[in-house]
GROMACS .gro file of C-alpha atoms in nm:
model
  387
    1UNK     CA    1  -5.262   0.755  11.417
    2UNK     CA    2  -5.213   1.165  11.449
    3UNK     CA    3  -4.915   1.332  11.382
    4UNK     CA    4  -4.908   1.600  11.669
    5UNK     CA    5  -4.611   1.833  11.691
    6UNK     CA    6  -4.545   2.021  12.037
    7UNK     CA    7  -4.203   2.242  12.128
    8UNK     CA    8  -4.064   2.142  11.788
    9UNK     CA    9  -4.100   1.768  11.883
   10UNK     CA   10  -4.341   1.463  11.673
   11UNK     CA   11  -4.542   1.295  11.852
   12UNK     CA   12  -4.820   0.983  11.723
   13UNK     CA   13  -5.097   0.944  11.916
   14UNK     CA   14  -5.445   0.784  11.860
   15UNK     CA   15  -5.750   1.009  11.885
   16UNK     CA   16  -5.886   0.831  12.148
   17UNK     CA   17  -5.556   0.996  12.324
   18UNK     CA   18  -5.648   1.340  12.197
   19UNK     CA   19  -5.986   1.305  12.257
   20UNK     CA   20  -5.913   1.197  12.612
   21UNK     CA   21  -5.659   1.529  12.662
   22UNK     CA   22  -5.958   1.742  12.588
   23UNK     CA   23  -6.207   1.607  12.796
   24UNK     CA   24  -5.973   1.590  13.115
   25UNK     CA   25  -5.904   1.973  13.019
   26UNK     CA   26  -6.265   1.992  13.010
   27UNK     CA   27  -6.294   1.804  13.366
   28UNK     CA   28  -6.055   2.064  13.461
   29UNK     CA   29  -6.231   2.363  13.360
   30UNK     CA   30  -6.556   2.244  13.525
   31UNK     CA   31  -6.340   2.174  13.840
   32UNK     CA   32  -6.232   2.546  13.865
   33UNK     CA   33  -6.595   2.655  13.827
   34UNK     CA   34  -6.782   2.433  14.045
   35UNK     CA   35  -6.507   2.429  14.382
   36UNK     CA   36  -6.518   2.081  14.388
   37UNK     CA   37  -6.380   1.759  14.199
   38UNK     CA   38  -6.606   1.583  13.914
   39UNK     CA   39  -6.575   1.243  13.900
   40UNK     CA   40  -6.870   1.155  13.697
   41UNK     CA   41  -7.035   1.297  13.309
   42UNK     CA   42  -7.256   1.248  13.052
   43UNK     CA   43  -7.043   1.278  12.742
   44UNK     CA   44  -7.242   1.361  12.376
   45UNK     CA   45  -7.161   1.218  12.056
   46UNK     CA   46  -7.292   1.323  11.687
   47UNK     CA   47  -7.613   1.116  11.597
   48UNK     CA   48  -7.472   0.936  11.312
   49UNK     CA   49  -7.156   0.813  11.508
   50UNK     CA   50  -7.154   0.423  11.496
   51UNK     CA   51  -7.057   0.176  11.784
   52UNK     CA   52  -6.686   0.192  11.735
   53UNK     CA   53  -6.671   0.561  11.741
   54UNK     CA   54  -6.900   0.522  12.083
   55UNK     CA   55  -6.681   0.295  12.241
   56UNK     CA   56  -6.405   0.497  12.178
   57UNK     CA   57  -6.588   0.832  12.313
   58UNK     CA   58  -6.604   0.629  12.586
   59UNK     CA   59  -6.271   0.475  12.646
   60UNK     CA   60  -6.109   0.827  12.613
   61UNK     CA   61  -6.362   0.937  12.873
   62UNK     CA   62  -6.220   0.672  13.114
   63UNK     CA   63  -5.863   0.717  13.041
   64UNK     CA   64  -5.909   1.081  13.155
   65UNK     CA   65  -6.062   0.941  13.470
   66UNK     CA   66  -6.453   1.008  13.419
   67UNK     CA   67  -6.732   0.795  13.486
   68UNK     CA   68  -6.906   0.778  13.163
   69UNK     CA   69  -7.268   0.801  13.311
   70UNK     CA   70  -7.407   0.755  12.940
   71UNK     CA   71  -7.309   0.842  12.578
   72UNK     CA   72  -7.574   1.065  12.456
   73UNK     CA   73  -7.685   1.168  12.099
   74UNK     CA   74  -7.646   1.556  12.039
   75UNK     CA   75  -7.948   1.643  11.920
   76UNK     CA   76  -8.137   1.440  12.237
   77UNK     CA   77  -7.934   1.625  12.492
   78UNK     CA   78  -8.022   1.957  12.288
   79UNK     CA   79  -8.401   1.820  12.259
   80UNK     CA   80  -8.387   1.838  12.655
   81UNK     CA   81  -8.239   2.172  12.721
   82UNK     CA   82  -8.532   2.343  12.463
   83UNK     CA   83  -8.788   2.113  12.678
   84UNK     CA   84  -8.715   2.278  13.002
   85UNK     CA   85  -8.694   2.626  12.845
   86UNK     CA   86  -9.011   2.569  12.713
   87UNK     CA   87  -9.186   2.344  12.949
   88UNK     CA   88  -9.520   2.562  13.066
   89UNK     CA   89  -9.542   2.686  12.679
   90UNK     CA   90  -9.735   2.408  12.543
   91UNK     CA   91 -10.064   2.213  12.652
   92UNK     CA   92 -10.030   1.931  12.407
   93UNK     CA   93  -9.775   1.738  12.247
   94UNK     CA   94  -9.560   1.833  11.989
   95UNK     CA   95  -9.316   1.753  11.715
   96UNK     CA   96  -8.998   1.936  11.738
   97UNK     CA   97  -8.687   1.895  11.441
   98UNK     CA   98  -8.338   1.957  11.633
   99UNK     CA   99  -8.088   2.052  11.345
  100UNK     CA  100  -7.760   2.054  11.513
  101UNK     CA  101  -7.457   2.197  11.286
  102UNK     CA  102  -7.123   2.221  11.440
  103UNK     CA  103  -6.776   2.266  11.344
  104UNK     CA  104  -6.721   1.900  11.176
  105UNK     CA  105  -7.075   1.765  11.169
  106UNK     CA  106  -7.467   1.832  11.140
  107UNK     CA  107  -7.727   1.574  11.329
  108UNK     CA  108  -8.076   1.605  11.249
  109UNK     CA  109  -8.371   1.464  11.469
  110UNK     CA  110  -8.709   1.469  11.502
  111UNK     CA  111  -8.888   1.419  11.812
  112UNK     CA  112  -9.194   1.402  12.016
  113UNK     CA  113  -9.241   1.579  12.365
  114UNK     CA  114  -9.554   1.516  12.533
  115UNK     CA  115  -9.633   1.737  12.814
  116UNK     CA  116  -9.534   1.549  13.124
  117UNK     CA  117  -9.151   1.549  13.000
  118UNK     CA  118  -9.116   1.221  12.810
  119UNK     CA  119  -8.950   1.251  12.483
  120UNK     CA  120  -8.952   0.976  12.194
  121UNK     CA  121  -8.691   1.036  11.908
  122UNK     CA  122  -8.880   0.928  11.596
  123UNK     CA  123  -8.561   0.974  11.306
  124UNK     CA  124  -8.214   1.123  11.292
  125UNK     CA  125  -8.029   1.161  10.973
  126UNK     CA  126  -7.674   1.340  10.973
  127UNK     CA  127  -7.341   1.430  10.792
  128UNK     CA  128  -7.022   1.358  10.996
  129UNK     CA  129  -6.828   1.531  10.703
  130UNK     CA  130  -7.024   1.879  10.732
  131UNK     CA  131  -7.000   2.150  10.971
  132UNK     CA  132  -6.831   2.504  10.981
  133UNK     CA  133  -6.430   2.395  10.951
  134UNK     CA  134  -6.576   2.283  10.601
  135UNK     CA  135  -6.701   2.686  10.550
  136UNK     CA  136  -6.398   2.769  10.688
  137UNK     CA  137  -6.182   2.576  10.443
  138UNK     CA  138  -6.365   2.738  10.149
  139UNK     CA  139  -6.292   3.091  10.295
  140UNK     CA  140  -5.888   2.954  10.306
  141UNK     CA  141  -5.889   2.837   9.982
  142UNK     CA  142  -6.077   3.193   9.840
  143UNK     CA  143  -5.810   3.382   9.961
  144UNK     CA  144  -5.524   3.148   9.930
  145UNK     CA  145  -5.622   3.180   9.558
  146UNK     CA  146  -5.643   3.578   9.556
  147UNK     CA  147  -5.332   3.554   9.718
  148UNK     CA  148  -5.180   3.378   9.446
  149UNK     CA  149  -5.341   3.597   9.169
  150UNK     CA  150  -5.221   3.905   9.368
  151UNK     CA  151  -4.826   3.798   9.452
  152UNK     CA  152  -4.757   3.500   9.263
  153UNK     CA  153  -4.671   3.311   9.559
  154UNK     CA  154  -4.893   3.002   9.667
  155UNK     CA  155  -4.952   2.932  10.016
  156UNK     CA  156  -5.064   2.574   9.972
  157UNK     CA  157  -4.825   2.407  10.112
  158UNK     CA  158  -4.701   2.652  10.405
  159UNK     CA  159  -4.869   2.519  10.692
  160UNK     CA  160  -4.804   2.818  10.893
  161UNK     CA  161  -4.982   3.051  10.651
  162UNK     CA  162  -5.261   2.832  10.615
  163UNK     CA  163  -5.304   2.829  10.992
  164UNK     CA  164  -5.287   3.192  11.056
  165UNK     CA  165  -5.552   3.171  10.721
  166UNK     CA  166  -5.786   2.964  10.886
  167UNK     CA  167  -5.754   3.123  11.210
  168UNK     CA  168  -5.864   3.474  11.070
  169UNK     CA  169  -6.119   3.301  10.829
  170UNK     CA  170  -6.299   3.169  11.130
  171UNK     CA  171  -6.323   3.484  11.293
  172UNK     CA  172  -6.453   3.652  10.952
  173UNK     CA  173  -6.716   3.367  10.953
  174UNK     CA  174  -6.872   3.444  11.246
  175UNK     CA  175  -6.868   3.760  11.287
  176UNK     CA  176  -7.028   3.754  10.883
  177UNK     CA  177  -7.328   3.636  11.092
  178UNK     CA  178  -7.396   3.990  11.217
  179UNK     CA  179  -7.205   4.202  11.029
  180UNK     CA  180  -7.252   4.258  10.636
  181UNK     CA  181  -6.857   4.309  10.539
  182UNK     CA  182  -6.506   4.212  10.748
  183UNK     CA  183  -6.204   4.307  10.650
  184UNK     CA  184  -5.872   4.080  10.741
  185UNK     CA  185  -5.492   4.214  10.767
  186UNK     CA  186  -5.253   3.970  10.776
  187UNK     CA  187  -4.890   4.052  10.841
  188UNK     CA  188  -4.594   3.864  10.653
  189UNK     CA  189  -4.833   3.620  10.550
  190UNK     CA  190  -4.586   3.490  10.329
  191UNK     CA  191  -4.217   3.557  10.219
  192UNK     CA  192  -4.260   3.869  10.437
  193UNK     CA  193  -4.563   3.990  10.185
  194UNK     CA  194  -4.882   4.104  10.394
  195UNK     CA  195  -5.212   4.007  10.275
  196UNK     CA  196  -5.548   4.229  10.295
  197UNK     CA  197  -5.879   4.060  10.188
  198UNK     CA  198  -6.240   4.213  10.229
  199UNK     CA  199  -6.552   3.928  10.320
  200UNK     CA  200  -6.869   4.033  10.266
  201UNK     CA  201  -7.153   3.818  10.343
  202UNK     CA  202  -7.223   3.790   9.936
  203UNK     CA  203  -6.865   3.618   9.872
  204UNK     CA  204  -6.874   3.415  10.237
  205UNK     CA  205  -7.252   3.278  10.086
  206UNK     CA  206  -7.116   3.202   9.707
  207UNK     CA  207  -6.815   3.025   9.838
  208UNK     CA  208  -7.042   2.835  10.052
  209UNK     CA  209  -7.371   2.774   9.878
  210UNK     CA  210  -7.318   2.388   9.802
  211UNK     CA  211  -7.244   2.327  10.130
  212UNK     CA  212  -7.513   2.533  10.256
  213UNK     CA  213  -7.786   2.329  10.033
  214UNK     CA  214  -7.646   2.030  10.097
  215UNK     CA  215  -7.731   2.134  10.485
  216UNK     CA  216  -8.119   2.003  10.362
  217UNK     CA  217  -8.073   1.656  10.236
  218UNK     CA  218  -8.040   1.525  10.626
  219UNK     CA  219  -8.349   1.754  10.695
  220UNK     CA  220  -8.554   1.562  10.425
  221UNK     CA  221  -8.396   1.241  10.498
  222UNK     CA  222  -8.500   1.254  10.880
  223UNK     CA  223  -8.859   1.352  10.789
  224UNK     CA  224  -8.892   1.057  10.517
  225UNK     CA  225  -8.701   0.803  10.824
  226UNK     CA  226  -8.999   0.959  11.035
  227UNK     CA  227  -9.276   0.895  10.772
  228UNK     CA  228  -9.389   1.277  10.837
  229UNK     CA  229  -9.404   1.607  10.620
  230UNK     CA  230  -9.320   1.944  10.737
  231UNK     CA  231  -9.668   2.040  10.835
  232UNK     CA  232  -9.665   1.801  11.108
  233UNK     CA  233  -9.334   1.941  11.231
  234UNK     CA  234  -9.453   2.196  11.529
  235UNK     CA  235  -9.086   2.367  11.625
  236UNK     CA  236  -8.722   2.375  11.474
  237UNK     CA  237  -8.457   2.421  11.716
  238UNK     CA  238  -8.136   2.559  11.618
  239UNK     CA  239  -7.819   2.408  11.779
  240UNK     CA  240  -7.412   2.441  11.707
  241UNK     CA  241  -7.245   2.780  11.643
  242UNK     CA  242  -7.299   2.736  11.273
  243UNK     CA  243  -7.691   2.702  11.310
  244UNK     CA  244  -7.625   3.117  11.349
  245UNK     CA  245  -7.529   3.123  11.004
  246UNK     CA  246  -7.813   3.371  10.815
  247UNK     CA  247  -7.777   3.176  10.518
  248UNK     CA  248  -7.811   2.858  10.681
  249UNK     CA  249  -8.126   2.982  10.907
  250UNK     CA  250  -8.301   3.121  10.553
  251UNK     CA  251  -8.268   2.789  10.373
  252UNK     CA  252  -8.403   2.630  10.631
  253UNK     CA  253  -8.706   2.852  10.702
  254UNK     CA  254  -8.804   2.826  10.310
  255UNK     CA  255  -8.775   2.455  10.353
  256UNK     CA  256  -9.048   2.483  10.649
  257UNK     CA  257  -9.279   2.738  10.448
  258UNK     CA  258  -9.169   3.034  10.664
  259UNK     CA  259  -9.242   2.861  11.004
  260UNK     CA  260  -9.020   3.087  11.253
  261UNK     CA  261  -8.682   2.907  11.401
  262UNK     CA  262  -8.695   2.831  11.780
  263UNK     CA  263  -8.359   3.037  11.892
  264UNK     CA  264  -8.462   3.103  12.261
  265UNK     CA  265  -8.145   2.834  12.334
  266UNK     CA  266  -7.792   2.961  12.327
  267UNK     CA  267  -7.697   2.705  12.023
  268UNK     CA  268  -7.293   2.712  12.147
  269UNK     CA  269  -7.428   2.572  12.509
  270UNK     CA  270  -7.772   2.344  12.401
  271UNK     CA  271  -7.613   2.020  12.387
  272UNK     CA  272  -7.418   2.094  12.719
  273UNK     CA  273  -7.699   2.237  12.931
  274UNK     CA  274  -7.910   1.898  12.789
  275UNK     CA  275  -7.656   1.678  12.879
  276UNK     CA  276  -7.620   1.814  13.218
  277UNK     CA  277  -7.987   1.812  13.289
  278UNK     CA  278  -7.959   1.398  13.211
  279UNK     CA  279  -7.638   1.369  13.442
  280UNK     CA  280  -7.818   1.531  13.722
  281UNK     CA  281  -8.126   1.272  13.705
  282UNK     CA  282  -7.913   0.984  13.633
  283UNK     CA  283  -7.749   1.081  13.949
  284UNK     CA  284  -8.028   1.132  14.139
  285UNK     CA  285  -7.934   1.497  14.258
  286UNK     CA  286  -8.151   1.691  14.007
  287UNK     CA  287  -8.393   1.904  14.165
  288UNK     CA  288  -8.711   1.985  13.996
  289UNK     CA  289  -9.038   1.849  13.830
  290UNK     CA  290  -8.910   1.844  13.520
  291UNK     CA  291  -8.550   1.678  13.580
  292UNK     CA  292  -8.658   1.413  13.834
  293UNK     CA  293  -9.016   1.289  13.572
  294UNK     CA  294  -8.877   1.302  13.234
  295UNK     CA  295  -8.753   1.027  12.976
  296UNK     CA  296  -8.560   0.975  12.707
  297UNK     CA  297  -8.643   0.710  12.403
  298UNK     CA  298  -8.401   0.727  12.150
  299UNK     CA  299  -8.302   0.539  11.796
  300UNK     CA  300  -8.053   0.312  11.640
  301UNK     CA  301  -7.868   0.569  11.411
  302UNK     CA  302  -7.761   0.319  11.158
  303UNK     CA  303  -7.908  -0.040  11.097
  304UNK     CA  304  -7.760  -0.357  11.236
  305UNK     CA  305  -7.728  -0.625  11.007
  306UNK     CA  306  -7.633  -1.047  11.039
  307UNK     CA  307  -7.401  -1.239  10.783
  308UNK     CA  308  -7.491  -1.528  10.742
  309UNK     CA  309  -7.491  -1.866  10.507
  310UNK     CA  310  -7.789  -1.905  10.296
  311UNK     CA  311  -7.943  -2.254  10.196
  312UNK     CA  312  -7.695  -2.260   9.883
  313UNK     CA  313  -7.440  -2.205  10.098
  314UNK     CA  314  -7.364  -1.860   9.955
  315UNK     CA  315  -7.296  -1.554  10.190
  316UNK     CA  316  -7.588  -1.352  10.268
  317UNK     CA  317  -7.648  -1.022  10.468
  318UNK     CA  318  -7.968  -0.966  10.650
  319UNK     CA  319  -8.109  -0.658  10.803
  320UNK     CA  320  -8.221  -0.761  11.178
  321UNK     CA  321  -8.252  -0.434  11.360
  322UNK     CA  322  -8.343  -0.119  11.124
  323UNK     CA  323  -8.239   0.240  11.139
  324UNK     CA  324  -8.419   0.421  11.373
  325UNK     CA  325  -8.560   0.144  11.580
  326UNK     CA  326  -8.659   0.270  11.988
  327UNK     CA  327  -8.385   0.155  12.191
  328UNK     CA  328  -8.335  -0.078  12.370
  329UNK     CA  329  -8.484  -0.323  12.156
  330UNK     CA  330  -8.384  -0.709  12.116
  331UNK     CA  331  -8.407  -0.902  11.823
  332UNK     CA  332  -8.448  -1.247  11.716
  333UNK     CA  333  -8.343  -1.451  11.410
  334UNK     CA  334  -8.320  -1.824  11.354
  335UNK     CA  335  -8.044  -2.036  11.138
  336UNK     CA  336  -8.067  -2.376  11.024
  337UNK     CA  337  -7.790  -2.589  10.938
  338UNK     CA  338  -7.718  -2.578  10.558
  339UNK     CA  339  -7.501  -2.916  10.559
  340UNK     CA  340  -7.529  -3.270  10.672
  341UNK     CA  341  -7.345  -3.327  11.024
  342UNK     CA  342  -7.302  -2.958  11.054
  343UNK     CA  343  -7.181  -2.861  11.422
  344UNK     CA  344  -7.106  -2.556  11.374
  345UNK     CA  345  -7.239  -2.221  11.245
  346UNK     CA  346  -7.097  -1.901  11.189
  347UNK     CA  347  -7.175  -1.546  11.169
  348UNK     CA  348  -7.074  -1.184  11.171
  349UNK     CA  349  -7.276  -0.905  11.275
  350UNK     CA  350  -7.205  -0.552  11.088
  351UNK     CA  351  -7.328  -0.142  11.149
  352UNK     CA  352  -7.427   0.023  10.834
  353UNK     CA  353  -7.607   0.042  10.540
  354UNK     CA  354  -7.456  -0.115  10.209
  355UNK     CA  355  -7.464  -0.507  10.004
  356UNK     CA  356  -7.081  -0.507  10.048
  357UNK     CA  357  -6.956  -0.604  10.393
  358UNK     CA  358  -6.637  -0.439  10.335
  359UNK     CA  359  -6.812  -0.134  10.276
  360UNK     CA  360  -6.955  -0.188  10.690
  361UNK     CA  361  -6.870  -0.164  11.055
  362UNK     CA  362  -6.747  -0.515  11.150
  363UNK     CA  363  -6.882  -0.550  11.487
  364UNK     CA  364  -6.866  -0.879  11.599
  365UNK     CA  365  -6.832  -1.295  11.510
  366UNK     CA  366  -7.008  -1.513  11.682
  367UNK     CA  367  -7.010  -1.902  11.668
  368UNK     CA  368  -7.253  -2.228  11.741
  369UNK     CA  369  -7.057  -2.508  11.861
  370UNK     CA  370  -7.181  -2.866  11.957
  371UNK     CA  371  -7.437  -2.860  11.726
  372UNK     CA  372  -7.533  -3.267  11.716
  373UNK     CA  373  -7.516  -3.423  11.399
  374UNK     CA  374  -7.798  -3.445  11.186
  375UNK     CA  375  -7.927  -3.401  10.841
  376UNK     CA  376  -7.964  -3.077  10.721
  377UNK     CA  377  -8.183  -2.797  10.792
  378UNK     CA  378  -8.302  -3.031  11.076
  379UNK     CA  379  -8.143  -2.788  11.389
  380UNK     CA  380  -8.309  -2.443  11.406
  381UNK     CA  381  -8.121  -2.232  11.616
  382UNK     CA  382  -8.185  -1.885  11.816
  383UNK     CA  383  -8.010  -1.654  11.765
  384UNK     CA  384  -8.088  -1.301  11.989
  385UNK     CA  385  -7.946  -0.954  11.974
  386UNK     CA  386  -8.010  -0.698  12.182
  387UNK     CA  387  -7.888  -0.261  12.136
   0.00000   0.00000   0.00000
């Protein structure tokens, strides 16, 4: 539950509720533009969200009263909107990395585009715990600290102060992204004491530079998930606001040898023009060669795995549907009874990747029944599942 306060009054609400105020807003918004009513949308999600965060993308889009056409990976929907821009620039297929950094998380994917539109996602790797609130959080805490050393009085636990912080930090962020030095005037930050700070891009990078790094380990995971090295990588696509980041855009252009970053795509509208482009041929409206031929294969983000009851009778997980398998994809794996007169077998089905189950998404339990009696091991049984 959230703790939302509105007009001096507490409210709880699930973020399926919040999530669900947003996108009606959104509905809204769209509304006002377009003259007419939507009833229908393709909604994106971060790569790495699992099936529970999905669902609940989804419910939310209900409850504001959409029609949840599909619930599309970011990076895909971004992958789409750079393969129309670029559609009569290439005469063979290529291999194209979409790193996607946001305000709360980064998606990486790499994928193939052929020619005639049809686009296979070969890996995605992610971090739904980075993105720019976490470079705006360092900026609060540098001058909530100079603030400190300057007045004696700590801000850490005035909320107020720390908003009007972090609203000002994120305006210093990104306009750091085209300017070399900001400086910030705060009024009565605190106690009635005004606060002056001066960002340059040096102290915005230092604060940051862990985070920034840290920016490439879901870069080198995707292209290990993919089996491939960055020569066989033919175009990196920027997408999210805090892809603009100079910093951010270096490190990644020494990671790829000095290959130049595809920016021809507004980052802040990628995702959205991508997802658009796969509402209008889902509904059958879209106009043009390119939005009525082309496809979309994408992958499992995380692995599925079965627990089961081993021969010893012992708990055992087993992985039945890898990470980045083509979906949809279904998947078979047989049990055997492990007692005599068994007539009944259990299992639970879990998203993730660790040996603890606690430490996974419970998904499901399913159950045999009316199993006939029999020695053990005797009854093989089917079991099928299908993403």
């Amino acid at each position: 539950m959230i703790l939302v306060t509105h007009n001096g009054q507490e409210k709880q609400c699930y973020a399926e509720d919040i999530t669900a105020m947003v996108l009606d807003k959104m509905r809204k918004i769209a509304e006002n533009y377009l003259g007419s009513t939507v009833k229908s949308a393709v909604i994106t999600v971060p790569a790495y969200f699992g099936d529970s965060q999905r669902r609940a993308t989804k419910a939310a889009g209900l409850s504001a009263g959409i029609n949840v056409m599909r619930i599309m990976n970011e990076p895909s929907a971004a992958a789409i909107s750079f393969g129309l821009y670029k559609k009569a620039g290439w005469s063979s297929p290529r291999n194209v990395m979409i790193f996607d950094l946001g305000g709360g998380t980064l998606d990486v994917s790499l994928l193939t585009m052929s020619t005639s539109g049809d686009f296979q996602v070969k890996a995605t790797a992610g971090d739904t715990h980075l993105g720019g609130q976490d470079f705006d959080n360092r900026l609060v805490n540098y001058c909530a600290e100079k603030f400190k050393r300057e007045h004696k009085l700590d801000v850490s636990g005035n909320k107020r102060a720390l908003r009007r912080l972090k609203n000002e930090c994120e305006k210093a962020k990104k306009r750091l992204s085209f300017e070399s030095d900001i400086d910030v005037e705060i009024d009565c930050l605190c106690e009635n004491t005004d606060f002056t700070v001066t960002f340059t891009r040096a102290i915005f990078e230092q604060v940051n530079m862990d985070l920034f790094i840290k920016c490439m380990d879901p870069v080198k995971k995707c292209l290990a998930y993919a089996k491939m090295n960055i020569n066989g990588v033919d175009d990196v696509l920027l997408a999210g606001g805090s892809s603009r980041i100079p910093m951010v855009q270096q490190l990644l252009q020494k990671f790829f040898k000095g290959k130049e970053l595809c920016k021809g795509v507004n980052p802040d509208e990628a995702v959205a023009y991508g997802a658009a482009i796969q509402a209008a041929a889902l509904s059958g409206n879209g106009k043009g060669k390119f939005i009525q031929d082309f496809t979309l294969k994408d992958v499992t983000p995380l692995p599925l795995v079965m627990e089961g009851t081993d021969v010893k009778g012992m708990k055992k997980l087993m992985n039945l549907i890898p990470r980045n398998t083509i979906i949809p994809v279904r998947k078979c794996r047989e049990f055997c009874t492990v007692k005599d007169n068994q007539v009944l077998i259990d299992f639970r089905i879990y998203e993730g990747e660790s040996s603890i189950p606690a430490n996974l998404n419970f998904l499901a339990e399913c159950s045999f029944h009316g199993i006939p009696p029999a020695p053990k091991h005797v009854h093989i049984i089917p079991c099928f599942l299908r993403n």
